[in-house]
Amino acid sequence: MLAPVMLAGCFNDSPSAKFIDYQERIANVQESDLLPPPELTLVELPSKRELTKEIPRTTLGLIDSYQLRKCQLFGLIAERNSVLGKVQDQFRNFDYQLKLIDGLERCLASNQIELELKTSLQDILSVKYQYLPDYFSTSFIQVMQCAHNSTGTIG
């Protein structure tokens, strides 16, 4: 009667013990040394208030923006300025900013865009690059809030 209880105490079924056993088996099969565990460094996130910043809006005139058809950027901007585009979540906004940066670079490389418009596009691109970390932070905050709201915990 006591034998099963005593035998159960001899086995360590923790995830870390199983992982070490797995690593030892891999090293044995490969006839190599056991790899050291990776060094973990914790990243301390700033407070939500520090992460949330006011990001300036960048605009172009209607005639200038219509020229962006020549470098396939007009559709992306029109979609963003639609009713649904204006209410998109921060994660989709971050994705839009990445696509916009790619499109702006494509337009700047195009020889079909007027020089004056290229100057405006370069200014807008500089602003987008400057605030790209803020777009990411805002997106990250929203993802964490959604995770917290759906599970009740973060992490």
CSV table of N, CA and C in Angstrom, one decimal, residues 12-154:
chain,number,residue,atom,x,y,z
A,12,ASN,N,10.2,13.6,-10.4
A,12,ASN,CA,10.0,15.1,-10.4
A,12,ASN,C,9.3,15.4,-11.7
A,13,ASP,N,8.0,15.8,-11.7
A,13,ASP,CA,7.3,16.0,-13.0
A,13,ASP,C,7.1,17.5,-13.2
A,14,SER,N,8.0,18.3,-12.6
A,14,SER,CA,7.9,19.8,-12.9
A,14,SER,C,8.3,20.1,-14.3
A,15,PRO,N,7.7,21.1,-14.9
A,15,PRO,CA,8.1,21.5,-16.3
A,15,PRO,C,9.6,21.7,-16.5
A,16,SER,N,10.2,22.3,-15.5
A,16,SER,CA,11.7,22.6,-15.6
A,16,SER,C,12.5,21.3,-15.6
A,17,ALA,N,12.1,20.3,-14.8
A,17,ALA,CA,12.7,19.0,-14.7
A,17,ALA,C,12.6,18.3,-16.0
A,18,LYS,N,11.4,18.3,-16.6
A,18,LYS,CA,11.1,17.7,-17.9
A,18,LYS,C,12.0,18.3,-19.0
A,19,PHE,N,12.1,19.6,-18.9
A,19,PHE,CA,12.9,20.3,-20.0
A,19,PHE,C,14.3,20.0,-19.8
A,20,ILE,N,14.9,19.9,-18.6
A,20,ILE,CA,16.3,19.6,-18.4
A,20,ILE,C,16.5,18.1,-18.9
A,21,ASP,N,15.6,17.2,-18.6
A,21,ASP,CA,15.7,15.8,-19.1
A,21,ASP,C,15.7,15.8,-20.6
A,22,TYR,N,14.8,16.6,-21.2
A,22,TYR,CA,14.7,16.7,-22.7
A,22,TYR,C,16.1,17.2,-23.2
A,23,GLN,N,16.6,18.2,-22.6
A,23,GLN,CA,17.9,18.8,-23.1
A,23,GLN,C,19.0,17.8,-23.0
A,24,GLU,N,19.0,17.0,-21.9
A,24,GLU,CA,20.1,16.0,-21.7
A,24,GLU,C,20.0,14.9,-22.7
A,25,ARG,N,18.7,14.5,-23.1
A,25,ARG,CA,18.6,13.5,-24.1
A,25,ARG,C,19.0,14.0,-25.5
A,26,ILE,N,18.7,15.2,-25.8
A,26,ILE,CA,19.2,15.8,-27.1
A,26,ILE,C,20.7,15.9,-27.1
A,27,ALA,N,21.3,16.3,-26.0
A,27,ALA,CA,22.8,16.4,-26.0
A,27,ALA,C,23.4,15.0,-26.1
A,28,ASN,N,22.7,14.0,-25.5
A,28,ASN,CA,23.2,12.7,-25.6
A,28,ASN,C,23.2,12.1,-27.0
A,29,VAL,N,22.1,12.4,-27.7
A,29,VAL,CA,21.9,11.9,-29.1
A,29,VAL,C,22.9,12.6,-30.0
A,30,GLN,N,23.1,13.9,-29.8
A,30,GLN,CA,24.0,14.7,-30.6
A,30,GLN,C,25.4,14.5,-30.2
A,31,GLU,N,25.7,13.8,-29.1
A,31,GLU,CA,27.0,13.6,-28.6
A,31,GLU,C,27.7,15.0,-28.4
A,32,SER,N,27.0,15.9,-27.7
A,32,SER,CA,27.5,17.2,-27.4
A,32,SER,C,27.2,17.6,-26.0
A,33,ASP,N,27.8,18.7,-25.6
A,33,ASP,CA,27.6,19.2,-24.2
A,33,ASP,C,26.2,19.7,-24.1
A,34,LEU,N,25.7,19.7,-22.9
A,34,LEU,CA,24.4,20.3,-22.6
A,34,LEU,C,24.5,21.8,-22.7
A,35,LEU,N,23.6,22.4,-23.4
A,35,LEU,CA,23.6,23.9,-23.6
A,35,LEU,C,23.2,24.6,-22.3
A,36,PRO,N,23.9,25.7,-22.0
A,36,PRO,CA,23.5,26.4,-20.7
A,36,PRO,C,22.1,27.1,-21.0
A,37,PRO,N,21.4,27.2,-19.9
A,37,PRO,CA,20.1,27.9,-20.1
A,37,PRO,C,20.3,29.3,-20.5
A,38,PRO,N,19.3,29.9,-21.3
A,38,PRO,CA,19.5,31.3,-21.7
A,38,PRO,C,19.3,32.2,-20.5
A,39,GLU,N,20.1,33.3,-20.6
A,39,GLU,CA,20.0,34.4,-19.6
A,39,GLU,C,18.7,35.2,-19.8
A,40,LEU,N,17.9,35.3,-18.8
A,40,LEU,CA,16.7,36.0,-18.9
A,40,LEU,C,16.9,37.4,-18.3
A,41,THR,N,16.5,38.4,-19.0
A,41,THR,CA,16.5,39.8,-18.5
A,41,THR,C,15.1,40.3,-18.6
A,42,LEU,N,14.7,40.8,-17.5
A,42,LEU,CA,13.3,41.4,-17.4
A,42,LEU,C,13.3,42.8,-17.9
A,43,VAL,N,12.3,43.2,-18.7
A,43,VAL,CA,12.2,44.5,-19.2
A,43,VAL,C,11.1,45.2,-18.4
A,44,GLU,N,11.5,46.3,-17.8
A,44,GLU,CA,10.5,47.1,-17.0
A,44,GLU,C,9.8,48.1,-17.9
A,45,LEU,N,8.5,48.0,-18.1
A,45,LEU,CA,7.8,48.9,-18.9
A,45,LEU,C,7.5,50.2,-18.2
A,46,PRO,N,7.5,51.3,-18.9
A,46,PRO,CA,7.1,52.5,-18.2
A,46,PRO,C,5.6,52.5,-17.9
A,47,SER,N,5.2,53.5,-17.1
A,47,SER,CA,3.8,53.5,-16.8
A,47,SER,C,2.9,53.8,-18.0
A,48,LYS,N,1.7,53.5,-17.9
A,48,LYS,CA,0.8,53.7,-19.1
A,48,LYS,C,0.7,55.2,-19.5
A,49,ARG,N,0.8,56.1,-18.5
A,49,ARG,CA,0.8,57.5,-18.8
A,49,ARG,C,2.0,57.9,-19.6
A,50,GLU,N,3.2,57.4,-19.3
A,50,GLU,CA,4.4,57.7,-20.0
A,50,GLU,C,4.3,57.1,-21.4
A,51,LEU,N,3.7,56.0,-21.6
A,51,LEU,CA,3.6,55.4,-22.9
A,51,LEU,C,2.6,56.1,-23.9
A,52,THR,N,1.6,56.6,-23.3
A,52,THR,CA,0.5,57.3,-24.1
A,52,THR,C,0.9,58.7,-24.4
A,53,LYS,N,1.2,59.0,-25.6
A,53,LYS,CA,1.6,60.4,-26.0
A,53,LYS,C,0.6,60.9,-27.1
A,54,GLU,N,0.5,62.2,-27.1
A,54,GLU,CA,-0.3,62.8,-28.2
A,54,GLU,C,0.6,62.8,-29.5
A,55,ILE,N,0.1,62.2,-30.5
A,55,ILE,CA,0.8,62.0,-31.8
A,55,ILE,C,0.2,63.0,-32.7
A,56,PRO,N,1.0,63.9,-33.3
A,56,PRO,CA,0.4,64.9,-34.2
A,56,PRO,C,-0.1,64.3,-35.5
A,57,ARG,N,-1.2,64.9,-36.0
A,57,ARG,CA,-1.8,64.4,-37.3
A,57,ARG,C,-1.0,65.0,-38.4
A,58,THR,N,-0.8,64.3,-39.5
A,58,THR,CA,-0.2,64.8,-40.7
A,58,THR,C,-1.2,64.8,-41.8
A,59,THR,N,-1.3,65.8,-42.6
A,59,THR,CA,-2.3,65.9,-43.6
A,59,THR,C,-1.7,66.4,-44.9
A,60,LEU,N,-2.4,66.1,-46.0
A,60,LEU,CA,-2.1,66.6,-47.3
A,60,LEU,C,-3.3,67.2,-47.9
A,61,GLY,N,-3.2,68.1,-48.9
A,61,GLY,CA,-4.4,68.6,-49.6
A,61,GLY,C,-4.9,67.5,-50.5
A,62,LEU,N,-6.2,67.8,-50.9
A,62,LEU,CA,-6.9,66.8,-51.7
A,62,LEU,C,-6.2,66.6,-53.1
A,63,ILE,N,-5.7,67.7,-53.7
A,63,ILE,CA,-5.1,67.6,-55.0
A,63,ILE,C,-3.8,66.8,-54.9
A,64,ASP,N,-3.0,67.1,-53.8
A,64,ASP,CA,-1.7,66.4,-53.6
A,64,ASP,C,-2.0,65.0,-53.3
A,65,SER,N,-2.9,64.7,-52.5
A,65,SER,CA,-3.2,63.3,-52.1
A,65,SER,C,-3.7,62.5,-53.3
A,66,TYR,N,-4.3,63.1,-54.2
A,66,TYR,CA,-4.8,62.4,-55.4
A,66,TYR,C,-3.6,62.0,-56.3
A,67,GLN,N,-2.5,62.7,-56.2
A,67,GLN,CA,-1.3,62.3,-57.0
A,67,GLN,C,-0.7,61.0,-56.5
A,68,LEU,N,-1.1,60.6,-55.3
A,68,LEU,CA,-0.5,59.4,-54.7
A,68,LEU,C,-1.1,58.2,-55.3
A,69,ARG,N,-2.0,58.3,-56.2
A,69,ARG,CA,-2.5,57.2,-57.0
A,69,ARG,C,-1.3,56.6,-57.8
A,70,LYS,N,-0.4,57.5,-58.3
A,70,LYS,CA,0.7,57.1,-59.1
A,70,LYS,C,1.7,56.1,-58.4
A,71,CYS,N,1.7,56.1,-57.1
A,71,CYS,CA,2.5,55.2,-56.4
A,71,CYS,C,1.7,54.3,-55.4
A,72,GLN,N,0.5,54.0,-55.8
A,72,GLN,CA,-0.4,53.1,-55.1
A,72,GLN,C,-0.6,53.4,-53.6
A,73,LEU,N,-0.6,54.7,-53.2
A,73,LEU,CA,-0.7,55.0,-51.8
A,73,LEU,C,-2.1,55.7,-51.5
A,74,PHE,N,-2.7,56.1,-52.6
A,74,PHE,CA,-4.0,56.8,-52.4
A,74,PHE,C,-5.1,55.9,-51.8
A,75,GLY,N,-5.1,54.7,-52.2
A,75,GLY,CA,-6.1,53.7,-51.7
A,75,GLY,C,-6.0,53.4,-50.2
A,76,LEU,N,-4.8,53.3,-49.8
A,76,LEU,CA,-4.5,53.1,-48.4
A,76,LEU,C,-5.0,54.2,-47.5
A,77,ILE,N,-4.7,55.5,-48.0
A,77,ILE,CA,-5.1,56.7,-47.3
A,77,ILE,C,-6.6,56.8,-47.3
A,78,ALA,N,-7.2,56.6,-48.4
A,78,ALA,CA,-8.7,56.7,-48.5
A,78,ALA,C,-9.3,55.7,-47.6
A,79,GLU,N,-8.8,54.5,-47.5
A,79,GLU,CA,-9.4,53.5,-46.6
A,79,GLU,C,-9.3,53.9,-45.2
A,80,ARG,N,-8.1,54.5,-44.8
A,80,ARG,CA,-7.9,55.0,-43.4
A,80,ARG,C,-8.9,56.1,-43.1
A,81,ASN,N,-9.2,57.0,-44.1
A,81,ASN,CA,-10.0,58.1,-43.9
A,81,ASN,C,-11.5,57.8,-44.1
A,82,SER,N,-11.8,56.5,-44.3
A,82,SER,CA,-13.2,56.1,-44.4
A,82,SER,C,-13.9,56.1,-43.0
A,83,VAL,N,-15.1,55.9,-42.9
A,83,VAL,CA,-15.8,55.8,-41.7
A,83,VAL,C,-15.3,54.7,-40.8
A,84,LEU,N,-15.1,53.5,-41.4
A,84,LEU,CA,-14.5,52.4,-40.6
A,84,LEU,C,-13.0,52.6,-40.3
A,85,GLY,N,-12.3,53.2,-41.2
A,85,GLY,CA,-10.9,53.5,-40.9
A,85,GLY,C,-10.6,54.4,-39.8
A,86,LYS,N,-11.6,55.3,-39.5
A,86,LYS,CA,-11.4,56.3,-38.4
A,86,LYS,C,-11.7,55.7,-37.1
A,87,VAL,N,-12.4,54.6,-37.0
A,87,VAL,CA,-12.7,53.9,-35.7
A,87,VAL,C,-11.9,52.6,-35.5
A,88,GLN,N,-10.9,52.4,-36.3
A,88,GLN,CA,-10.1,51.2,-36.1
A,88,GLN,C,-9.3,51.2,-34.8
A,89,ASP,N,-9.0,50.0,-34.3
A,89,ASP,CA,-8.3,49.9,-33.1
A,89,ASP,C,-6.8,50.3,-33.2
A,90,GLN,N,-6.1,50.4,-32.1
A,90,GLN,CA,-4.7,50.9,-32.2
A,90,GLN,C,-3.8,49.9,-32.8
A,91,PHE,N,-4.1,48.6,-32.7
A,91,PHE,CA,-3.3,47.6,-33.4
A,91,PHE,C,-3.4,47.8,-34.9
A,92,ARG,N,-4.6,48.0,-35.4
A,92,ARG,CA,-4.7,48.2,-36.9
A,92,ARG,C,-4.1,49.6,-37.3
A,93,ASN,N,-4.2,50.5,-36.4
A,93,ASN,CA,-3.6,51.8,-36.7
A,93,ASN,C,-2.1,51.7,-36.8
A,94,PHE,N,-1.5,50.9,-35.9
A,94,PHE,CA,0.0,50.6,-36.0
A,94,PHE,C,0.3,49.9,-37.3
A,95,ASP,N,-0.5,49.0,-37.7
A,95,ASP,CA,-0.3,48.3,-39.0
A,95,ASP,C,-0.4,49.3,-40.2
A,96,TYR,N,-1.4,50.2,-40.1
A,96,TYR,CA,-1.6,51.2,-41.1
A,96,TYR,C,-0.3,52.1,-41.2
A,97,GLN,N,0.2,52.5,-40.0
A,97,GLN,CA,1.4,53.4,-40.0
A,97,GLN,C,2.6,52.7,-40.7
A,98,LEU,N,2.8,51.4,-40.5
A,98,LEU,CA,3.8,50.7,-41.1
A,98,LEU,C,3.6,50.6,-42.6
A,99,LYS,N,2.4,50.4,-43.1
A,99,LYS,CA,2.1,50.4,-44.5
A,99,LYS,C,2.2,51.8,-45.1
A,100,LEU,N,1.9,52.8,-44.3
A,100,LEU,CA,2.0,54.1,-44.8
A,100,LEU,C,3.5,54.5,-45.0
A,101,ILE,N,4.3,54.1,-44.1
A,101,ILE,CA,5.8,54.4,-44.2
A,101,ILE,C,6.3,53.7,-45.4
A,102,ASP,N,5.9,52.5,-45.6
A,102,ASP,CA,6.4,51.8,-46.8
A,102,ASP,C,5.9,52.5,-48.1
A,103,GLY,N,4.7,52.9,-48.1
A,103,GLY,CA,4.1,53.6,-49.3
A,103,GLY,C,4.8,54.9,-49.5
A,104,LEU,N,5.0,55.7,-48.4
A,104,LEU,CA,5.7,57.0,-48.5
A,104,LEU,C,7.1,56.8,-49.1
A,105,GLU,N,7.8,55.8,-48.7
A,105,GLU,CA,9.1,55.5,-49.3
A,105,GLU,C,9.0,55.1,-50.7
A,106,ARG,N,8.0,54.4,-51.1
A,106,ARG,CA,7.8,54.0,-52.5
A,106,ARG,C,7.5,55.3,-53.3
A,107,CYS,N,6.7,56.2,-52.8
A,107,CYS,CA,6.4,57.4,-53.5
A,107,CYS,C,7.6,58.3,-53.7
A,108,LEU,N,8.4,58.4,-52.6
A,108,LEU,CA,9.6,59.2,-52.7
A,108,LEU,C,10.6,58.7,-53.8
A,109,ALA,N,10.6,57.4,-54.0
A,109,ALA,CA,11.5,56.7,-55.0
A,109,ALA,C,10.9,56.8,-56.4
A,110,SER,N,9.6,57.2,-56.5
A,110,SER,CA,8.9,57.3,-57.8
A,110,SER,C,9.3,58.5,-58.5
A,111,ASN,N,9.5,58.4,-59.8
A,111,ASN,CA,9.8,59.6,-60.7
A,111,ASN,C,8.5,60.2,-61.2
A,112,GLN,N,7.3,59.7,-60.8
A,112,GLN,CA,6.1,60.2,-61.3
A,112,GLN,C,5.4,61.2,-60.3
A,113,ILE,N,6.1,61.5,-59.2
A,113,ILE,CA,5.6,62.4,-58.2
A,113,ILE,C,6.3,63.7,-58.3
A,114,GLU,N,5.6,64.8,-58.2
A,114,GLU,CA,6.2,66.2,-58.3
A,114,GLU,C,7.1,66.4,-57.2
A,115,LEU,N,8.1,67.3,-57.4
A,115,LEU,CA,9.2,67.6,-56.4
A,115,LEU,C,8.6,68.2,-55.2
A,116,GLU,N,7.6,69.2,-55.4
A,116,GLU,CA,7.0,69.8,-54.2
A,116,GLU,C,6.3,68.8,-53.3
A,117,LEU,N,5.6,67.9,-53.9
A,117,LEU,CA,4.9,66.9,-53.1
A,117,LEU,C,5.9,66.0,-52.4
A,118,LYS,N,7.0,65.7,-53.1
A,118,LYS,CA,8.0,64.8,-52.5
A,118,LYS,C,8.6,65.5,-51.2
A,119,THR,N,8.7,66.8,-51.2
A,119,THR,CA,9.2,67.5,-50.1
A,119,THR,C,8.2,67.3,-48.9
A,120,SER,N,6.9,67.5,-49.2
A,120,SER,CA,5.9,67.3,-48.2
A,120,SER,C,5.9,65.8,-47.7
A,121,LEU,N,6.0,64.9,-48.6
A,121,LEU,CA,6.0,63.5,-48.2
A,121,LEU,C,7.2,63.1,-47.3
A,122,GLN,N,8.4,63.8,-47.6
A,122,GLN,CA,9.5,63.5,-46.8
A,122,GLN,C,9.3,64.1,-45.4
A,123,ASP,N,8.7,65.2,-45.3
A,123,ASP,CA,8.4,65.8,-44.0
A,123,ASP,C,7.4,64.8,-43.2
A,124,ILE,N,6.4,64.3,-43.9
A,124,ILE,CA,5.5,63.4,-43.2
A,124,ILE,C,6.2,62.1,-42.8
A,125,LEU,N,7.0,61.6,-43.7
A,125,LEU,CA,7.8,60.4,-43.4
A,125,LEU,C,8.7,60.6,-42.2
A,126,SER,N,9.3,61.7,-42.0
A,126,SER,CA,10.1,62.0,-40.9
A,126,SER,C,9.3,62.0,-39.6
A,127,VAL,N,8.1,62.6,-39.6
A,127,VAL,CA,7.2,62.6,-38.5
A,127,VAL,C,6.8,61.1,-38.1
A,128,LYS,N,6.4,60.4,-39.2
A,128,LYS,CA,6.0,59.0,-38.9
A,128,LYS,C,7.1,58.1,-38.3
A,129,TYR,N,8.3,58.3,-38.8
A,129,TYR,CA,9.4,57.6,-38.2
A,129,TYR,C,9.7,58.0,-36.7
A,130,GLN,N,9.6,59.3,-36.5
A,130,GLN,CA,9.8,59.8,-35.1
A,130,GLN,C,8.8,59.3,-34.1
A,131,TYR,N,7.5,59.1,-34.6
A,131,TYR,CA,6.5,58.7,-33.6
A,131,TYR,C,6.2,57.2,-33.8
A,132,LEU,N,6.9,56.4,-34.6
A,132,LEU,CA,6.6,55.0,-34.7
A,132,LEU,C,6.7,54.2,-33.4
A,133,PRO,N,7.7,54.5,-32.5
A,133,PRO,CA,7.7,53.8,-31.2
A,133,PRO,C,6.4,54.1,-30.4
A,134,ASP,N,5.9,55.3,-30.5
A,134,ASP,CA,4.7,55.7,-29.8
A,134,ASP,C,3.5,55.0,-30.3
A,135,TYR,N,3.4,54.8,-31.7
A,135,TYR,CA,2.3,54.0,-32.2
A,135,TYR,C,2.4,52.6,-31.7
A,136,PHE,N,3.6,52.0,-31.6
A,136,PHE,CA,3.7,50.7,-31.1
A,136,PHE,C,3.3,50.6,-29.7
A,137,SER,N,3.8,51.5,-28.9
A,137,SER,CA,3.4,51.5,-27.4
A,137,SER,C,1.9,51.6,-27.2
A,138,THR,N,1.3,52.5,-28.0
A,138,THR,CA,-0.2,52.6,-27.8
A,138,THR,C,-0.9,51.3,-28.2
A,139,SER,N,-0.4,50.7,-29.3
A,139,SER,CA,-0.9,49.4,-29.7
A,139,SER,C,-0.7,48.3,-28.6
A,140,PHE,N,0.5,48.3,-28.1
A,140,PHE,CA,0.8,47.4,-27.0
A,140,PHE,C,-0.1,47.5,-25.8
A,141,ILE,N,-0.3,48.8,-25.4
A,141,ILE,CA,-1.2,49.0,-24.3
A,141,ILE,C,-2.6,48.5,-24.5
A,142,GLN,N,-3.1,48.7,-25.7
A,142,GLN,CA,-4.4,48.2,-26.0
A,142,GLN,C,-4.5,46.7,-26.0
A,143,VAL,N,-3.5,46.0,-26.5
A,143,VAL,CA,-3.4,44.6,-26.5
A,143,VAL,C,-3.4,44.1,-25.1
A,144,MET,N,-2.6,44.7,-24.2
A,144,MET,CA,-2.6,44.3,-22.8
A,144,MET,C,-3.9,44.6,-22.1
A,145,GLN,N,-4.6,45.7,-22.4
A,145,GLN,CA,-5.9,45.9,-21.8
A,145,GLN,C,-6.9,44.9,-22.3
A,146,CYS,N,-6.9,44.5,-23.6
A,146,CYS,CA,-7.8,43.5,-24.1
A,146,CYS,C,-7.5,42.2,-23.4
A,147,ALA,N,-6.3,41.8,-23.2
A,147,ALA,CA,-5.9,40.6,-22.5
A,147,ALA,C,-6.4,40.6,-21.1
A,148,HIS,N,-6.3,41.8,-20.4
A,148,HIS,CA,-6.7,41.9,-19.1
A,148,HIS,C,-8.2,41.8,-19.0
A,149,ASN,N,-8.9,42.4,-19.9
A,149,ASN,CA,-10.4,42.4,-19.9
A,149,ASN,C,-11.0,41.0,-20.2
A,150,SER,N,-10.3,40.3,-21.1
A,150,SER,CA,-10.8,39.0,-21.4
A,150,SER,C,-10.5,37.9,-20.4
A,151,THR,N,-9.3,38.0,-19.7
A,151,THR,CA,-9.0,37.0,-18.8
A,151,THR,C,-9.0,37.4,-17.3
A,152,GLY,N,-9.0,38.7,-17.1
A,152,GLY,CA,-9.0,39.2,-15.8
A,152,GLY,C,-7.6,39.4,-15.2
A,153,THR,N,-6.6,38.9,-16.0
A,153,THR,CA,-5.2,39.1,-15.6
A,153,THR,C,-4.3,39.5,-16.8
A,154,ILE,N,-3.2,40.0,-16.5
A,154,ILE,CA,-2.2,40.3,-17.5
A,154,ILE,C,-1.0,39.3,-17.3
